[in-house]
mmCIF file of C-alpha atoms in Angstrom:
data_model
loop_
_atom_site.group_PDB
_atom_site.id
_atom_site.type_symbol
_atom_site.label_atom_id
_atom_site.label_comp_id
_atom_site.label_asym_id
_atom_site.label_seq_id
_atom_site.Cartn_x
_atom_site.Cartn_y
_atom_site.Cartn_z
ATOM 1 C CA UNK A 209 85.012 190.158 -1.339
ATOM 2 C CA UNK A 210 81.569 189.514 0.635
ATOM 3 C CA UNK A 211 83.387 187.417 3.029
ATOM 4 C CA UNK A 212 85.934 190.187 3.968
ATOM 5 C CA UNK A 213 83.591 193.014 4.535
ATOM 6 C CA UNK A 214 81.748 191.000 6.249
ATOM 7 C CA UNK A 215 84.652 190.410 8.502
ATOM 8 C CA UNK A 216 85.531 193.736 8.633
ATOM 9 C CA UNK A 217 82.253 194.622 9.878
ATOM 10 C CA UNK A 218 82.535 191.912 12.731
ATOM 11 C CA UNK A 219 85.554 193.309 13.784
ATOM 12 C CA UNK A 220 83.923 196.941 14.018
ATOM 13 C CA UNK A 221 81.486 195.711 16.200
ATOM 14 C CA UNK A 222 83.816 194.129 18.644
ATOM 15 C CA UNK A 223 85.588 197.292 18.693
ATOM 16 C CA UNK A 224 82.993 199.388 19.663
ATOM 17 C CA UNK A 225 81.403 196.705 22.118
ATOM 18 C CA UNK A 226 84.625 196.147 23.887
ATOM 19 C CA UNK A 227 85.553 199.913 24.165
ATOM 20 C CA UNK A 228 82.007 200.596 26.065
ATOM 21 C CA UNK A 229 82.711 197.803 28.641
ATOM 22 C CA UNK A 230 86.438 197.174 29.269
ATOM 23 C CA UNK A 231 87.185 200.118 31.417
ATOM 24 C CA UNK A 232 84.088 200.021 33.469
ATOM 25 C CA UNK A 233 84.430 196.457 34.313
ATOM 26 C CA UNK A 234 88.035 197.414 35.016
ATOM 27 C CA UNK A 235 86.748 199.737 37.307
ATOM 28 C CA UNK A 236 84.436 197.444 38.724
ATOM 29 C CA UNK A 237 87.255 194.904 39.293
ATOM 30 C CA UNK A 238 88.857 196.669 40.835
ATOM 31 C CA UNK A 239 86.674 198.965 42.828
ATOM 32 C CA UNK A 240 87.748 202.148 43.044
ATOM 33 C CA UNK A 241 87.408 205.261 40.559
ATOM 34 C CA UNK A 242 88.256 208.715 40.079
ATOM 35 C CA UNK A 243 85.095 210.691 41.135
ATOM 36 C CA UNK A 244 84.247 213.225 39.144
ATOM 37 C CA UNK A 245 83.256 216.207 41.282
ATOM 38 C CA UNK A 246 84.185 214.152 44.990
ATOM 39 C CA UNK A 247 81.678 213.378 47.745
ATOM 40 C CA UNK A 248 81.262 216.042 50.627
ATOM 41 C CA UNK A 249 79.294 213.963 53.417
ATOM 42 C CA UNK A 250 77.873 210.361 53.827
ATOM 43 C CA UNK A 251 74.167 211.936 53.044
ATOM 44 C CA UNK A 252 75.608 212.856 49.248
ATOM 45 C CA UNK A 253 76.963 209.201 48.917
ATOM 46 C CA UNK A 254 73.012 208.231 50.092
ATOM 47 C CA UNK A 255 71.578 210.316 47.280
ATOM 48 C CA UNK A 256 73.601 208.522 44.944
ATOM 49 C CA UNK A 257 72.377 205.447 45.909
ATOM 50 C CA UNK A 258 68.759 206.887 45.445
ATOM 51 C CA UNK A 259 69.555 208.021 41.964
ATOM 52 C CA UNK A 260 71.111 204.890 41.079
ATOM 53 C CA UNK A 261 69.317 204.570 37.618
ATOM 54 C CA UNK A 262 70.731 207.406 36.375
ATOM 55 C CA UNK A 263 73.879 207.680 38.513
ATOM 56 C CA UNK A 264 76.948 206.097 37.190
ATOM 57 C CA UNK A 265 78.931 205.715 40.364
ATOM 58 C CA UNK A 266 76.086 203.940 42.277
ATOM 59 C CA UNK A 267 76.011 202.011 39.716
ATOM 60 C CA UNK A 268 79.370 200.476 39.918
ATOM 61 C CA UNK A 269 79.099 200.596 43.692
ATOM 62 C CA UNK A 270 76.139 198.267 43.079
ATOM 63 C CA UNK A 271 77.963 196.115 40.299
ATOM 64 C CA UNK A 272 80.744 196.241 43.442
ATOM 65 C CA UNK A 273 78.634 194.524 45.622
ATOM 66 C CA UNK A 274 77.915 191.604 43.215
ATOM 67 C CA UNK A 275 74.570 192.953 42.130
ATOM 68 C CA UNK A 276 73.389 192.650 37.815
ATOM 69 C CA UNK A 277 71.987 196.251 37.762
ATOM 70 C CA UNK A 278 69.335 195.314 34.581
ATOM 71 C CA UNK A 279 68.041 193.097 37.659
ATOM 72 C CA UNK A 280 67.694 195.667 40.618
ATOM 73 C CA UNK A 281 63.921 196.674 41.064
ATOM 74 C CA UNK A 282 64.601 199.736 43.223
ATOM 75 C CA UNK A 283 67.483 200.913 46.084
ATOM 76 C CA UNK A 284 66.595 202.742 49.222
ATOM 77 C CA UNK A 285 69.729 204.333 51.079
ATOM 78 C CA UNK A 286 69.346 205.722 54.882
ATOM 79 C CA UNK A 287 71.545 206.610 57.174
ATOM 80 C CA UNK A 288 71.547 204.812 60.598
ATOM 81 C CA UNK A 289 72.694 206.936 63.895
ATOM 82 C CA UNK A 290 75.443 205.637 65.847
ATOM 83 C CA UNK A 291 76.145 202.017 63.824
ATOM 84 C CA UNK A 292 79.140 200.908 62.176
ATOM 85 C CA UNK A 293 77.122 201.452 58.796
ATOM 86 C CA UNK A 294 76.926 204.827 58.115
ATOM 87 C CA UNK A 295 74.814 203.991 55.107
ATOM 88 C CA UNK A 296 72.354 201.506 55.005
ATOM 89 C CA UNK A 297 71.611 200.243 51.202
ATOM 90 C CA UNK A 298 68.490 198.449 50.462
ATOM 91 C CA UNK A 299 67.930 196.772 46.993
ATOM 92 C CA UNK A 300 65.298 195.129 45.658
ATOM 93 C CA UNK A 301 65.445 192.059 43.563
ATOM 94 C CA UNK A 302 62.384 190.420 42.501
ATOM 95 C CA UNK A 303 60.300 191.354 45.425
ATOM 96 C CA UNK A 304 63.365 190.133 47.799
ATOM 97 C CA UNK A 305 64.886 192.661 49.731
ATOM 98 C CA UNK A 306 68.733 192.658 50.150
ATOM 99 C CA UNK A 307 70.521 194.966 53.093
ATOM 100 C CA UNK A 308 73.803 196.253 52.853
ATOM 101 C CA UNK A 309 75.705 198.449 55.742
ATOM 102 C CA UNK A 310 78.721 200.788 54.680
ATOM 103 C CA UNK A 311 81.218 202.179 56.384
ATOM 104 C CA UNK A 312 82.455 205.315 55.184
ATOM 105 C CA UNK A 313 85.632 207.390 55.666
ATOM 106 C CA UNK A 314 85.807 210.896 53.792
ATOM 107 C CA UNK A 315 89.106 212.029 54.099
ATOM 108 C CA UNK A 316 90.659 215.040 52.466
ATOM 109 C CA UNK A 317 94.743 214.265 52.780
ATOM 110 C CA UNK A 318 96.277 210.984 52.007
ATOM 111 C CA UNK A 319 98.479 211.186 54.882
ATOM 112 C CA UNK A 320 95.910 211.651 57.671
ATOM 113 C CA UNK A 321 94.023 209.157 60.110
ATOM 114 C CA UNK A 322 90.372 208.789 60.756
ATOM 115 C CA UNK A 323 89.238 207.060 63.903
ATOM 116 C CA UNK A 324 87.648 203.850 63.539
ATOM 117 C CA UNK A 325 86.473 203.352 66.918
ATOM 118 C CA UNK A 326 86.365 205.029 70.605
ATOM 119 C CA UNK A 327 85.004 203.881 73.748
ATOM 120 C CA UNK A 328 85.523 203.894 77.449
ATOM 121 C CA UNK A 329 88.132 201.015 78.531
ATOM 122 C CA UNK A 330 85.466 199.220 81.159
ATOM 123 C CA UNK A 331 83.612 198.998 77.934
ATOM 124 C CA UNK A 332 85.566 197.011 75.785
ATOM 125 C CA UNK A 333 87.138 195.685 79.122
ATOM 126 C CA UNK A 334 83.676 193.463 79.164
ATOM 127 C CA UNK A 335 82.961 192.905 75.514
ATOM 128 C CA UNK A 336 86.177 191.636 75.281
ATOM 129 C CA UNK A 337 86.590 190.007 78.664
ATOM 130 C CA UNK A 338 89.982 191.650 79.068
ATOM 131 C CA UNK A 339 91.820 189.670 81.991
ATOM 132 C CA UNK A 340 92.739 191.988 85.348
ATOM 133 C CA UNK A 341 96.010 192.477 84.478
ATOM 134 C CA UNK A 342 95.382 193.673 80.898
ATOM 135 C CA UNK A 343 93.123 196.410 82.417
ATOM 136 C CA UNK A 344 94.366 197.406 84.879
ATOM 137 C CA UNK A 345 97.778 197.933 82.351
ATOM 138 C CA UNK A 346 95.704 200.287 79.991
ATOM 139 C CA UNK A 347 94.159 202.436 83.138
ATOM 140 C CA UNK A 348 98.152 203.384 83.564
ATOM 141 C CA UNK A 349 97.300 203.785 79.329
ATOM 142 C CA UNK A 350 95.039 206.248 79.984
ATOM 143 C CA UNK A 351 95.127 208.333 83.133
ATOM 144 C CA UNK A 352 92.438 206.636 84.864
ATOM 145 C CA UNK A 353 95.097 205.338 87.713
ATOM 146 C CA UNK A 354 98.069 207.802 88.018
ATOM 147 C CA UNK A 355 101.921 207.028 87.287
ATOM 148 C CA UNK A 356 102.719 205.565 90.573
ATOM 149 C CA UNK A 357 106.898 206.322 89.053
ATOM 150 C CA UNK A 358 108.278 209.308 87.063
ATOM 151 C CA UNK A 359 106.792 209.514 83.569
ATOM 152 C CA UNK A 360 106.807 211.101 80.423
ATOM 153 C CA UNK A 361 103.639 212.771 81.652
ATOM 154 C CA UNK A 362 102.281 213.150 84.568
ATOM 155 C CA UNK A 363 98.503 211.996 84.453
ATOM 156 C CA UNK A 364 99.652 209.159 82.604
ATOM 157 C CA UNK A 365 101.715 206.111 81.573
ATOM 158 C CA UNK A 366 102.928 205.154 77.828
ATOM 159 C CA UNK A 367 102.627 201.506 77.440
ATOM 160 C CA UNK A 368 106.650 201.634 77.011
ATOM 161 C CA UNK A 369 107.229 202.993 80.481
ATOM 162 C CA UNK A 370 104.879 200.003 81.559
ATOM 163 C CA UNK A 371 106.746 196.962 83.462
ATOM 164 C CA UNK A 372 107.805 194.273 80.775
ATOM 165 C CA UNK A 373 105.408 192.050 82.463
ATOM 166 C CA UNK A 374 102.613 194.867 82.000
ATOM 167 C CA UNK A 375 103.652 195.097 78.710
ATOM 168 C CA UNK A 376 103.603 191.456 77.349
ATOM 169 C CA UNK A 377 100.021 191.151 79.069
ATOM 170 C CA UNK A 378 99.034 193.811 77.066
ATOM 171 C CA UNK A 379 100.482 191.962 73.682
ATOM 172 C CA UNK A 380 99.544 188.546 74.366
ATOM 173 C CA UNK A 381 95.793 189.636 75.092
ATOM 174 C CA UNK A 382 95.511 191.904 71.601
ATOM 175 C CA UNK A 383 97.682 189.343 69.638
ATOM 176 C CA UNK A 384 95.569 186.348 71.219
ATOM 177 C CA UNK A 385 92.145 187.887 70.363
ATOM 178 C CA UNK A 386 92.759 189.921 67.717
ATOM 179 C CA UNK A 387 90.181 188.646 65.152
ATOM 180 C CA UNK A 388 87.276 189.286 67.237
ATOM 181 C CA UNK A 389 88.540 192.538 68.447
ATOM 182 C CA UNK A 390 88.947 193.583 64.377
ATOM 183 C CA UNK A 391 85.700 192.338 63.573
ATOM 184 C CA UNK A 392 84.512 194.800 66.183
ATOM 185 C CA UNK A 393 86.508 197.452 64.986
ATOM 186 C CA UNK A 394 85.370 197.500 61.600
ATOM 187 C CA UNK A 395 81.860 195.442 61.219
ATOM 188 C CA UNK A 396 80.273 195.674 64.371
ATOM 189 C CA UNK A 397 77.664 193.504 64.950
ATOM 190 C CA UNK A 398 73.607 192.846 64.504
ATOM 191 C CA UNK A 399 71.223 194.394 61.727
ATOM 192 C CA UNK A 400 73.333 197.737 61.214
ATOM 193 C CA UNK A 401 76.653 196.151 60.669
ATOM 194 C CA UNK A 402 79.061 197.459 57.953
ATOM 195 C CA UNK A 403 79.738 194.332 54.959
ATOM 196 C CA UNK A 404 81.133 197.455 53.052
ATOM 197 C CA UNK A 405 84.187 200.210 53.621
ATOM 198 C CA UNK A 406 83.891 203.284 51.061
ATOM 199 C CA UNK A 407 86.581 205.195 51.623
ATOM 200 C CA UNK A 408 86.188 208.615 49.601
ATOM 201 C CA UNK A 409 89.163 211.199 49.313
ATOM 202 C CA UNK A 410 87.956 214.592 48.718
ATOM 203 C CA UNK A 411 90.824 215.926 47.130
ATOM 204 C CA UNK A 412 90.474 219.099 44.963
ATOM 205 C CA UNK A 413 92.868 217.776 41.870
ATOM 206 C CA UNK A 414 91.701 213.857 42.011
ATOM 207 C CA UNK A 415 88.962 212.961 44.236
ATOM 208 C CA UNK A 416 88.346 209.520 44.360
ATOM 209 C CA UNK A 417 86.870 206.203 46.104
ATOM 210 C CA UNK A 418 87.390 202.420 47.048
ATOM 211 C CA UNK A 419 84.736 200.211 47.700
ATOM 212 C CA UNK A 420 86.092 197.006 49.587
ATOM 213 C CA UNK A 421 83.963 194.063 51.374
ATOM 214 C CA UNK A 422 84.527 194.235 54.905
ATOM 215 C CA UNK A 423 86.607 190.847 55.345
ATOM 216 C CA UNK A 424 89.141 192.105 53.080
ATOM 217 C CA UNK A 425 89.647 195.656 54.186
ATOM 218 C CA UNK A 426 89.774 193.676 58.234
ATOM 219 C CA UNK A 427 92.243 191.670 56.594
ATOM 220 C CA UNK A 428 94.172 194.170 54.884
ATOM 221 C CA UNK A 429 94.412 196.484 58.139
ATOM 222 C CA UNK A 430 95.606 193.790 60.626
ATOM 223 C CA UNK A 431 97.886 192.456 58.581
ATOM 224 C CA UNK A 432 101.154 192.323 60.567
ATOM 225 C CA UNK A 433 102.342 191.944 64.241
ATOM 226 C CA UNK A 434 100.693 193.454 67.616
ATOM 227 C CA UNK A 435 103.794 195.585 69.259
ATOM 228 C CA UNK A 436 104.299 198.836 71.359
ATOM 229 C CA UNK A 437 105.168 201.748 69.212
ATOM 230 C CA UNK A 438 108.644 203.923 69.580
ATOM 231 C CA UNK A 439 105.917 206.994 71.107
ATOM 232 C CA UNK A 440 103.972 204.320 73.198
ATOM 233 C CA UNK A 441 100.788 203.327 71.494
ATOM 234 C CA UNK A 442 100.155 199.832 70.422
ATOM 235 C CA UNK A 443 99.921 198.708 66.908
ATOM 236 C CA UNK A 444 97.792 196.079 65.525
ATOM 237 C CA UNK A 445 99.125 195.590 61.885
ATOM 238 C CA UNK A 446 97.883 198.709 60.116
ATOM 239 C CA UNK A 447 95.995 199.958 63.263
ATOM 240 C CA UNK A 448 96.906 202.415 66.040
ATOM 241 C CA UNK A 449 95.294 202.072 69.456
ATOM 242 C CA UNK A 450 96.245 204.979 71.407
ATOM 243 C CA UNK A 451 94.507 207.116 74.184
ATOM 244 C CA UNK A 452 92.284 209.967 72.755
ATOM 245 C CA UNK A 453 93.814 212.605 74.479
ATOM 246 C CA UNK A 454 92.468 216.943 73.413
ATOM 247 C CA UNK A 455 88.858 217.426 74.783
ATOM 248 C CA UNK A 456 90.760 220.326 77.073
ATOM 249 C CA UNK A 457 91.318 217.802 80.135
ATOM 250 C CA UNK A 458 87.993 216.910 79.666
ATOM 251 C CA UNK A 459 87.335 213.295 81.077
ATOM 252 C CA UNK A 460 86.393 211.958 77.944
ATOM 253 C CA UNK A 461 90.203 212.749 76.842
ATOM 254 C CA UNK A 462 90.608 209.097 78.660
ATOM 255 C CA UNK A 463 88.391 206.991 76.035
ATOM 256 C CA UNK A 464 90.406 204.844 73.902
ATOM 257 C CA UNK A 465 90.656 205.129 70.628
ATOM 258 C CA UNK A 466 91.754 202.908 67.560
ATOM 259 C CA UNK A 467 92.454 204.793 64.490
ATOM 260 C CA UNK A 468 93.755 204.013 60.742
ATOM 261 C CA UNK A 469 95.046 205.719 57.361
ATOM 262 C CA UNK A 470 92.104 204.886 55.399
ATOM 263 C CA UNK A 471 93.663 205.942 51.941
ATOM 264 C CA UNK A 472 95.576 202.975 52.570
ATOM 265 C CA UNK A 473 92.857 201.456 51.338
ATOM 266 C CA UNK A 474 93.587 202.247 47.801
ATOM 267 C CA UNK A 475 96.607 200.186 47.098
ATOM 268 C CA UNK A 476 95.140 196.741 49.043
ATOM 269 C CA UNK A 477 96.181 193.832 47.108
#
């Protein structure tokens, strides 16, 4: 008789041990949850951070990012202007200090697309050491040397109107470099890099986030084939580089930009 209570009261205490920890380390897993009230701007996500004792979703952001939260001394979020981190998370770990950069997308549609990146083409013409050809190609892209044929439009090319010779340069270059180019899409480089993508959808029935390391959301997003799109934008796997375009004929409607579906985010494998 001893023996079974005392088995019953064993397998109480699994019970209520395993029914406190199973779904958050799901959660943790598999990092993303249904946010209680949503995020409305990368400063809120910051606060979070700074209340991560008694916040529970900076707390599985932490446990995310492979930290033990009974051994975190303290955590200092900023906000860096102008990096690929939009927060900047500092923890403390036995007097060590440990930096991690975030990207972070807010998005309130699952459909739309968030830029990832925009600059002028002699820009990432020299970062990347794009070859004559290549640039010259994507000034047809985007205005900055006039359709010297008939065109869709007339202050501009679409990379299908381009020659096929134009075109395969074009291909060849993005498909040839395209890790680097990725890496400086999404991480940047230096102290203020992002290891981190939060994407946050501020939905009014279900908001929610994912929390991927930066390798694996890179990964994710240029999986598949660089090719010239039906409308005449290039795709790199997940990713569309097109020409920014609005600004109301401003100059900076020339820039080019590289944009993504972050919610996409959500169902990486």
């Amino acid at each position: 008789m001893a023996r079974k209570i005392l088995l019953l009261f064993l397998i109480l205490v699994l019970d209520i041990a395993s029914y406190g920890q199973e779904p958050q380390a799901a959660k943790i897993a598999l990092g993303s949850k249904t946010a209680k009230d949503g995020f409305r701007n990368e400063t809120e996500i910051a606060g979070k951070f700074n209340n991560w004792r008694t916040d529970e979703d900076a707390k599985i952001w932490l446990a995310t990012m492979n930290y033990k939260i009974a051994e975190i001394e303290n955590v200092a979020a900023t906000k860096p202007h102008g990096e690929k981190a939009d927060v900047q998370v500092k923890i403390t770990i036995k007097k060590r200090d440990f930096t991690e950069g975030i990207s972070i997308k807010l998005v309130s549609s699952s459909n739309g697309f968030n830029q990832i990146d925009k600059r002028w083409l002699a820009t990432y013409a020299k970062i990347w050491k794009m070859p004559a050809d290549v640039v010259a190609a994507l000034k047809f892209f985007l205005g900055e040397t006039k359709p010297g044929k008939p065109s869709r439009n007339a202050d501009r090319m679409f990379l299908n109107e381009l020659s096929s010779e134009a075109r395969a340069a074009v291909v060849d270059f993005f498909t040839a470099n395209k890790s680097n180019i990725l890496s400086d899409l999404f991480k940047g480089d230096g102290r203020q890099s992002a290891a981190w993508m939060m994407v946050a959808l501020k939905s009014q029935e279900k908001p929610r986030w994912v929390l991927r390391n930066i390798e694996d959301t890179i990964r994710f997003f240029g999986t598949g084939n660089v090719s010239i799109t039906r409308s005449g934008n290039l795709k790199i796997g997940r990713i569309t580089m097109q020409r920014k375009g609005g600004d109301g004929g401003r100059e900076t409607a020339k820039m080019l930009q590289f944009k993504i579906n972050p919610v996409l985010l959500f169902d990486a494998k």
